[in-house]
Structure formats: C-alpha cells, structure tokens
Amino acid sequence: MDTGVLIERLPKVELHVHIEGTLEPEQLFAFARRNGVSVRYPDVEALRAAYRFHDLQSFLDLYYEGCAVLLTEQDFYELTLAYLRRVAAQGVVHTEIFFDPQSHTHRGVAFATVFDGISRALAEGERSLGITSRLILCFLRHLDEADAFDTLRQAEPYLDRIVAVGLDSSEVGHPPSKFERVFAAAREHGLLTVAHAGEEGPPEYIREALDLLKVSRIDHGVRCLEDDALVERLVAERMPLTVCPLSNVRLGGFAEMRDHPLKRLLDRGLCATVNSDDPAYFGGYMTENFTATQAALGLTADDILTLGRNAIEAAFLDADARERLL
Ligand code: ADE
Ligand code: ZN
C-alpha cells in the first residue's frame, strides 16, 4: 500500500499532546472576545506569525500567554472537544492528554473548572466520536516541589479519572530529581508516571526519570542517542518514547526534518511512537507528523505500522482495550 494511504487509514493512538497546545489562534481570539481578555496581537495572522520559535522557552512564553484566555469550564470543554473532533477526522482512536493545572490555578482558575471542562469533553468524545482517552496531570518543572505537592492535593478528588502524572515545561536546570518525592506520593495514590526528558535536557535526565520517577514512558527522549548504554537499557526495558517530530524541528532541536532521529530510533530497536505535542503551535496534528517524517526520512510501510503498534503497546490501556485496537 502507498505510504500516504497507509498513514491516512492507520488507526492512530496519540500519547503526547498538551491540551493547552491545541488552542488554535482562531479559538484563542474567540475565547478572548467572549471573556473580555485582551490579546497583544491585532489578529489571527499576526499571532500565527509570532509562532517562530528558537528553543523550548521561546515557545513556552507564548504558550503560557495563550492560556490567559481560558477561564471557564465551557472554555476547557470547547477546547478539548475541538481537539477530539480534529483528530477523529485523522483516524485517531485513542488519545492520552496532558493538562497543566498550575498554568490555570496560578491565574485564579479553580482546578475543578479545568478538570470538569476537559472531562466533560472526553466523555462526549467517547460517546459521539468513539475516541477513548486518558488524562495525565503534568507538574510544571520550573515551579517548586511544594507547588507540585499542592497541585497533587487539589487533584485528590479526581484521581479515579487521572491515569498518570507527568513533568513538563522548562527542562534544562529542572532535573527529574527535583520531583522525586512528589512522584513517589503520586505512585502511592496508584498513579502511573511519565516525564518529559531528553527533549532539550541531557541523557542523564532520562536516567533520572527512569531511576527516580519510575516512569512508564519517556516523553521525547530523543537525546538518548547520545548515550549508547542508555539506548541499550531503553531497548532492553522496552521503554516507550513519545516522540514529537514537528515539535522537535520547530523548537530547534533539529535544523530540518531530514535531520530528525525518528528513523534511527526505530532502527536501534527502540519503542518509538509519533505524537503532536502542541499541534496548534507546531504546524500539525498526528497525520501531519506522520506525513512529514515519512517524506523526510523515507519511512517504509513497515516503519509506519511499527510506530502504530508501538503506540498501542505503550498506551495506558488494559489488555482487552489494547486487543480491540490491534
Ligand atoms: N509544555 C507544552 N509543550 C511542552 C514541551 N514540548 N516540552 C515541555 N513542556 C511543554
Ligand atoms: Zn510535550
């Protein structure tokens, strides 16, 4: 089968998407108008033109600024449902979504407002679009441990609907070790753990995520290739990497898509998966990530099928649900 047709028809599983990163410029302006929030760009075109990033921090600054338009339960509902509709049209059948409560609670938006809006949309998405989902609460690593503990406490009434905790935001200078105790507390609550590591940070952060945070998946992880012993360990442990190719190129990790290591990760036997990260900011959702990597790296039909199977294997699903996707 032609790889373009295969990508289009592949039932897709997404394991790394920040719901706040699905806020399209049109929606950002609509929420701003509705909520009386001012935006420092005159229109959608000017905002989109500002999406030229040179590293993770230059993106995060705009991403957190964009969050300011999200105020009500209805905003979080519409944001999430719009994402689900877009990816349902791309053949996504299951998605595991990050949310950043601290970027909202620090602006005075209640945890319940964020959580209720997102989870109402997830229920609606399953009912009307047939997409299954899981929610992953991310701690912002540029904030301190006490703030993460406070966030975990606020999440307590909702833990039956949160599958895991994660770690995102500015990586360099904020190693996984900073959150060892809060991740231990999350595991005691029965939560799984994941962490962004080896996106901009060194291979050592990937080791810390494994050894100290006891993660079930590494988010990004692309810098593992700088450390052969680490690659061997990740292969031996069959540790999934949730790779986000368009994101890595847009944030300057790799100059061009043809420099991206996705194919090398697969060839080394790693359990790599393809994901969109912050699709409204990086130029594409799941299909665009598959299409761009296939074109630039010459992914074969086998590579594409392997990426699809890896994501099903790495998903936080029970055996029955996994079987249904295979
Ligand atoms: N938050 C949203 N997107 C992120 C990324 N790519 N890395 C770290 N934190 C993030
Ligand atoms: Zn991410």
Coordinates of C-alpha atoms and ligand atoms in Angstrom, one line a residue:
M1 CA 0.0 0.0 0.0
D2 CA 1.2 3.5 -0.8
T3 CA 2.5 5.1 2.4
G4 CA 0.3 8.2 2.1
V5 CA -2.8 6.0 2.0
L6 CA -1.4 3.9 4.9
I7 CA -0.9 7.0 7.0
E8 CA -4.4 8.2 6.2
R9 CA -6.0 4.8 7.1
L10 CA -3.9 3.9 10.1
P11 CA -5.9 3.8 13.3
K12 CA -3.8 6.2 15.4
V13 CA -3.0 6.4 19.1
E14 CA -1.7 9.6 20.4
L15 CA 0.3 9.6 23.7
H16 CA 1.8 13.0 23.9
V17 CA -0.5 16.1 23.4
H18 CA -0.9 19.1 25.8
I19 CA -4.5 20.2 25.7
E20 CA -3.4 23.8 26.1
G21 CA -1.2 23.3 23.0
T22 CA -4.3 22.5 20.9
L23 CA -5.5 26.1 21.3
E24 CA -5.8 27.3 17.6
P25 CA -5.3 31.1 17.1
E26 CA -9.0 31.5 15.9
Q27 CA -10.2 29.8 19.1
L28 CA -7.8 31.9 21.2
F29 CA -9.3 35.1 19.8
A30 CA -12.9 33.8 20.2
F31 CA -12.3 32.9 23.9
A32 CA -10.6 36.3 24.4
R33 CA -13.6 38.2 23.0
R34 CA -16.0 36.1 25.0
N35 CA -14.1 36.5 28.2
G36 CA -13.0 40.1 27.8
V37 CA -9.3 39.3 27.8
S38 CA -7.0 41.4 25.7
V39 CA -4.5 39.9 23.3
R40 CA -1.4 41.8 22.4
Y41 CA -1.7 40.7 18.7
P42 CA -4.1 42.5 16.4
D43 CA -5.4 39.4 14.6
V44 CA -5.0 35.7 13.9
E45 CA -2.4 36.3 11.2
A46 CA -0.2 38.4 13.4
L47 CA -0.5 35.8 16.2
R48 CA 0.4 32.9 13.9
A49 CA 3.3 34.9 12.5
A50 CA 4.7 35.1 16.1
Y51 CA 4.9 31.3 16.2
R52 CA 8.6 31.3 15.2
F53 CA 10.5 29.7 18.0
H54 CA 14.2 29.2 18.5
D55 CA 14.0 26.9 21.6
L56 CA 11.6 25.4 24.1
Q57 CA 11.5 28.6 26.3
S58 CA 10.6 30.9 23.4
F59 CA 7.6 28.6 22.8
L60 CA 6.6 28.2 26.4
D61 CA 6.4 32.0 26.9
L62 CA 3.7 32.3 24.2
Y63 CA 2.0 29.0 25.2
Y64 CA 1.5 30.3 28.8
E65 CA 0.4 33.7 27.5
G66 CA -2.2 32.0 25.3
C67 CA -3.6 30.1 28.4
A68 CA -4.8 33.5 29.7
V69 CA -7.9 33.3 27.5
L70 CA -9.1 30.0 29.2
L71 CA -11.3 31.0 32.1
T72 CA -14.5 28.9 32.2
E73 CA -15.5 25.3 32.3
Q74 CA -17.1 25.8 28.9
D75 CA -13.7 27.1 27.5
F76 CA -12.0 23.9 28.6
Y77 CA -14.9 21.8 27.3
E78 CA -14.8 23.5 23.8
L79 CA -11.0 23.4 23.6
T80 CA -10.9 19.7 24.3
L81 CA -13.9 18.8 22.1
A82 CA -12.4 20.8 19.2
Y83 CA -9.2 18.8 19.5
L84 CA -11.1 15.5 19.6
R85 CA -13.1 16.4 16.5
R86 CA -9.9 17.4 14.6
V87 CA -8.1 14.2 15.4
A88 CA -11.1 11.9 15.0
A89 CA -11.1 13.2 11.4
Q90 CA -7.5 11.9 11.2
G91 CA -8.3 8.4 12.4
V92 CA -7.2 8.8 16.0
V93 CA -9.0 6.2 18.0
H94 CA -7.3 6.7 21.4
T95 CA -5.6 9.7 23.0
E96 CA -3.8 10.3 26.2
I97 CA -3.9 14.0 27.0
F98 CA -1.7 16.1 29.3
F99 CA -3.1 19.1 31.2
D100 CA -1.2 21.7 33.1
P101 CA -3.3 22.7 36.1
Q102 CA -0.8 25.1 37.5
S103 CA -0.9 27.3 34.5
H104 CA -4.6 27.9 35.3
T105 CA -4.8 27.7 39.1
H106 CA -2.0 30.3 39.3
R107 CA -4.3 32.7 37.4
G108 CA -7.2 32.1 39.8
V109 CA -9.0 29.4 37.7
A110 CA -10.1 26.6 40.0
F111 CA -8.8 23.1 39.5
A112 CA -12.4 21.9 39.3
T113 CA -13.1 24.3 36.4
V114 CA -10.3 22.9 34.3
F115 CA -10.9 19.3 35.2
D116 CA -14.7 19.4 34.7
G117 CA -14.5 21.0 31.3
I118 CA -11.9 18.7 30.0
S119 CA -13.5 15.5 31.3
R120 CA -17.0 16.5 30.1
A121 CA -15.5 16.8 26.6
L122 CA -13.7 13.5 26.9
A123 CA -17.0 11.8 27.8
E124 CA -18.7 13.5 24.9
G125 CA -15.8 12.5 22.6
E126 CA -16.2 8.9 23.5
R127 CA -20.0 9.0 23.1
S128 CA -20.2 10.9 19.8
L129 CA -16.8 10.2 18.1
G130 CA -15.9 6.9 19.6
I131 CA -12.5 8.2 20.8
T132 CA -11.2 6.7 24.0
S133 CA -8.9 8.7 26.2
R134 CA -6.9 9.0 29.4
L135 CA -5.8 12.1 31.3
I136 CA -2.3 12.8 32.6
L137 CA -1.7 15.6 35.1
C138 CA 1.5 17.4 34.4
F139 CA 3.5 19.3 37.0
L140 CA 5.3 22.4 35.8
R141 CA 9.0 21.7 36.5
H142 CA 10.0 25.4 36.6
L143 CA 7.9 25.7 39.8
D144 CA 8.9 24.2 43.1
E145 CA 8.2 20.9 44.7
A146 CA 5.8 22.4 47.3
D147 CA 3.7 23.8 44.4
A148 CA 3.6 20.3 42.8
F149 CA 2.5 18.8 46.1
D150 CA -0.2 21.4 46.4
T151 CA -1.4 20.5 42.9
L152 CA -1.5 16.8 43.7
R153 CA -3.6 17.6 46.8
Q154 CA -6.0 19.6 44.7
A155 CA -6.3 16.7 42.3
E156 CA -7.2 14.2 45.0
P157 CA -11.0 14.2 44.5
Y158 CA -10.4 13.4 40.8
L159 CA -7.7 10.8 40.9
D160 CA -10.0 8.0 39.7
R161 CA -10.2 9.8 36.4
I162 CA -6.4 10.6 36.1
V163 CA -4.2 7.8 34.9
A164 CA -0.8 9.3 35.5
V165 CA 1.3 12.3 36.5
G166 CA 3.9 13.8 34.1
L167 CA 6.5 16.5 34.2
D168 CA 6.7 19.3 31.6
S169 CA 7.8 22.9 31.0
S170 CA 11.4 24.3 31.0
E171 CA 13.6 21.2 31.2
V172 CA 17.2 22.3 31.5
G173 CA 18.0 23.3 35.1
H174 CA 15.0 21.4 36.4
P175 CA 16.0 17.7 36.6
P176 CA 13.6 14.9 37.4
S177 CA 15.3 14.6 40.9
K178 CA 13.6 17.8 41.9
F179 CA 10.3 15.9 41.9
E180 CA 11.3 12.6 43.2
R181 CA 9.2 12.8 46.4
V182 CA 6.0 14.2 44.7
F183 CA 6.2 11.4 42.1
A184 CA 6.6 8.8 44.9
A185 CA 3.4 10.3 46.5
A186 CA 1.6 10.1 43.2
R187 CA 2.6 6.4 42.8
E188 CA 1.3 5.8 46.4
H189 CA -2.1 7.1 45.1
G190 CA -1.9 4.4 42.4
L191 CA -1.0 6.7 39.6
L192 CA 1.4 5.8 36.8
T193 CA 4.2 8.2 35.9
V194 CA 5.8 9.7 32.8
A195 CA 8.2 12.6 32.3
H196 CA 9.5 14.9 29.6
A197 CA 13.2 14.0 29.4
G198 CA 15.9 14.3 26.8
E199 CA 13.9 16.9 24.8
E200 CA 16.5 19.7 25.5
G201 CA 18.0 18.1 28.6
P202 CA 20.9 15.6 28.7
P203 CA 20.6 11.8 28.7
E204 CA 21.2 12.0 32.4
Y205 CA 17.7 13.4 32.9
I206 CA 16.3 10.3 31.1
R207 CA 18.2 8.1 33.6
E208 CA 16.8 10.1 36.5
A209 CA 13.3 9.8 35.1
L210 CA 13.7 6.0 35.0
D211 CA 15.5 5.5 38.3
L212 CA 13.9 8.2 40.5
L213 CA 10.5 8.9 39.0
K214 CA 9.9 5.2 37.9
V215 CA 8.3 6.3 34.7
S216 CA 6.4 4.0 32.4
R217 CA 7.2 6.1 29.3
I218 CA 9.7 8.8 28.4
D219 CA 8.2 11.9 26.7
H220 CA 10.5 12.9 23.8
G221 CA 13.7 11.1 24.9
V222 CA 15.4 11.9 21.6
R223 CA 18.7 12.8 23.2
C224 CA 19.1 9.2 24.4
L225 CA 21.0 8.6 21.1
E226 CA 24.0 10.5 22.6
D227 CA 24.5 7.6 25.1
D228 CA 24.8 4.1 23.8
A229 CA 24.5 2.4 27.2
L230 CA 21.2 4.3 27.8
V231 CA 19.9 3.2 24.4
E232 CA 20.7 -0.4 25.2
R233 CA 18.9 0.0 28.5
L234 CA 15.8 1.6 26.9
V235 CA 15.7 -1.2 24.3
A236 CA 16.1 -3.9 27.0
E237 CA 13.4 -2.4 29.2
R238 CA 11.2 -1.8 26.1
M239 CA 10.7 1.7 27.4
P240 CA 8.4 3.7 25.1
L241 CA 9.5 7.1 23.8
T242 CA 6.7 9.5 22.9
V243 CA 8.5 11.4 20.1
C244 CA 7.1 14.6 18.6
P245 CA 8.9 15.3 15.3
L246 CA 7.3 18.6 14.2
S247 CA 7.8 19.9 17.7
N248 CA 11.5 19.0 17.8
V249 CA 12.1 20.8 14.5
R250 CA 10.0 23.9 15.3
L251 CA 11.9 24.2 18.7
G252 CA 15.3 24.0 17.0
G253 CA 16.3 20.6 18.4
F254 CA 17.0 19.6 14.7
A255 CA 17.5 22.1 11.9
E256 CA 15.3 20.2 9.4
M257 CA 13.1 17.2 9.4
R258 CA 15.6 15.2 7.5
D259 CA 17.9 15.5 10.5
H260 CA 15.3 14.1 12.8
P261 CA 16.3 10.8 14.5
L262 CA 12.9 9.1 14.4
K263 CA 14.1 6.5 11.8
R264 CA 17.4 6.0 13.7
L265 CA 15.4 5.4 17.0
L266 CA 13.3 2.7 15.2
D267 CA 16.4 1.1 13.6
R268 CA 18.1 0.9 17.0
G269 CA 15.0 -1.2 18.2
L270 CA 13.6 1.5 20.5
C271 CA 9.8 1.6 21.1
A272 CA 9.3 5.0 19.5
T273 CA 5.9 6.5 18.8
V274 CA 4.7 9.6 16.8
N275 CA 2.8 12.4 18.6
S276 CA 1.9 16.0 18.1
D277 CA 2.9 17.7 21.4
D278 CA 1.3 21.2 20.8
P279 CA -0.2 20.9 17.4
A280 CA -1.7 24.4 17.2
Y281 CA 1.8 25.8 17.6
F282 CA 3.9 23.4 15.6
G283 CA 2.1 23.1 12.3
G284 CA 0.2 19.8 12.6
Y285 CA -1.6 17.0 14.3
M286 CA -1.0 13.3 14.1
T287 CA -1.3 12.9 10.3
E288 CA 1.0 15.9 9.6
N289 CA 3.6 14.4 11.9
F290 CA 3.5 11.0 10.1
T291 CA 3.5 12.6 6.7
A292 CA 6.4 15.0 7.4
T293 CA 8.6 12.2 8.8
Q294 CA 7.7 9.7 6.1
A295 CA 8.6 12.3 3.4
A296 CA 11.8 13.5 5.0
L297 CA 13.2 10.2 6.4
G298 CA 11.8 7.7 3.9
L299 CA 9.8 5.8 6.5
T300 CA 8.6 2.5 5.0
A301 CA 5.2 0.9 5.3
D302 CA 6.7 -1.4 7.9
D303 CA 8.1 1.6 9.9
I304 CA 4.6 3.2 9.9
L305 CA 3.0 0.0 11.1
T306 CA 5.6 -0.4 13.8
L307 CA 5.0 3.1 15.0
G308 CA 1.3 2.4 15.1
R309 CA 1.8 -0.9 17.0
N310 CA 4.3 0.7 19.4
A311 CA 1.7 3.3 20.4
I312 CA -0.9 0.7 21.2
E313 CA 1.6 -1.3 23.3
A314 CA 2.7 1.9 25.1
A315 CA -0.9 3.1 25.8
F316 CA -2.3 3.1 29.4
L317 CA -5.0 0.6 28.5
D318 CA -5.9 -2.8 29.9
A319 CA -5.4 -5.9 27.8
D320 CA -8.9 -6.1 26.5
A321 CA -8.9 -2.5 25.3
R322 CA -5.4 -3.0 23.8
E323 CA -6.6 -6.1 21.9
R324 CA -9.5 -4.1 20.4
L325 CA -7.1 -1.6 18.9
L326 CA -4.7 -4.2 17.4
Ligands
ADE1 N1 4.6 22.1 27.6 C1 4.0 22.1 26.5 N2 4.7 21.6 25.5 C2 5.9 21.2 26.0 C3 7.1 20.7 25.5 N3 7.3 20.3 24.3 N4 8.1 20.5 26.4 C4 8.0 20.8 27.7 N5 6.9 21.3 28.2 C5 5.8 21.5 27.4
ZN2 ZN 5.3 17.8 25.5

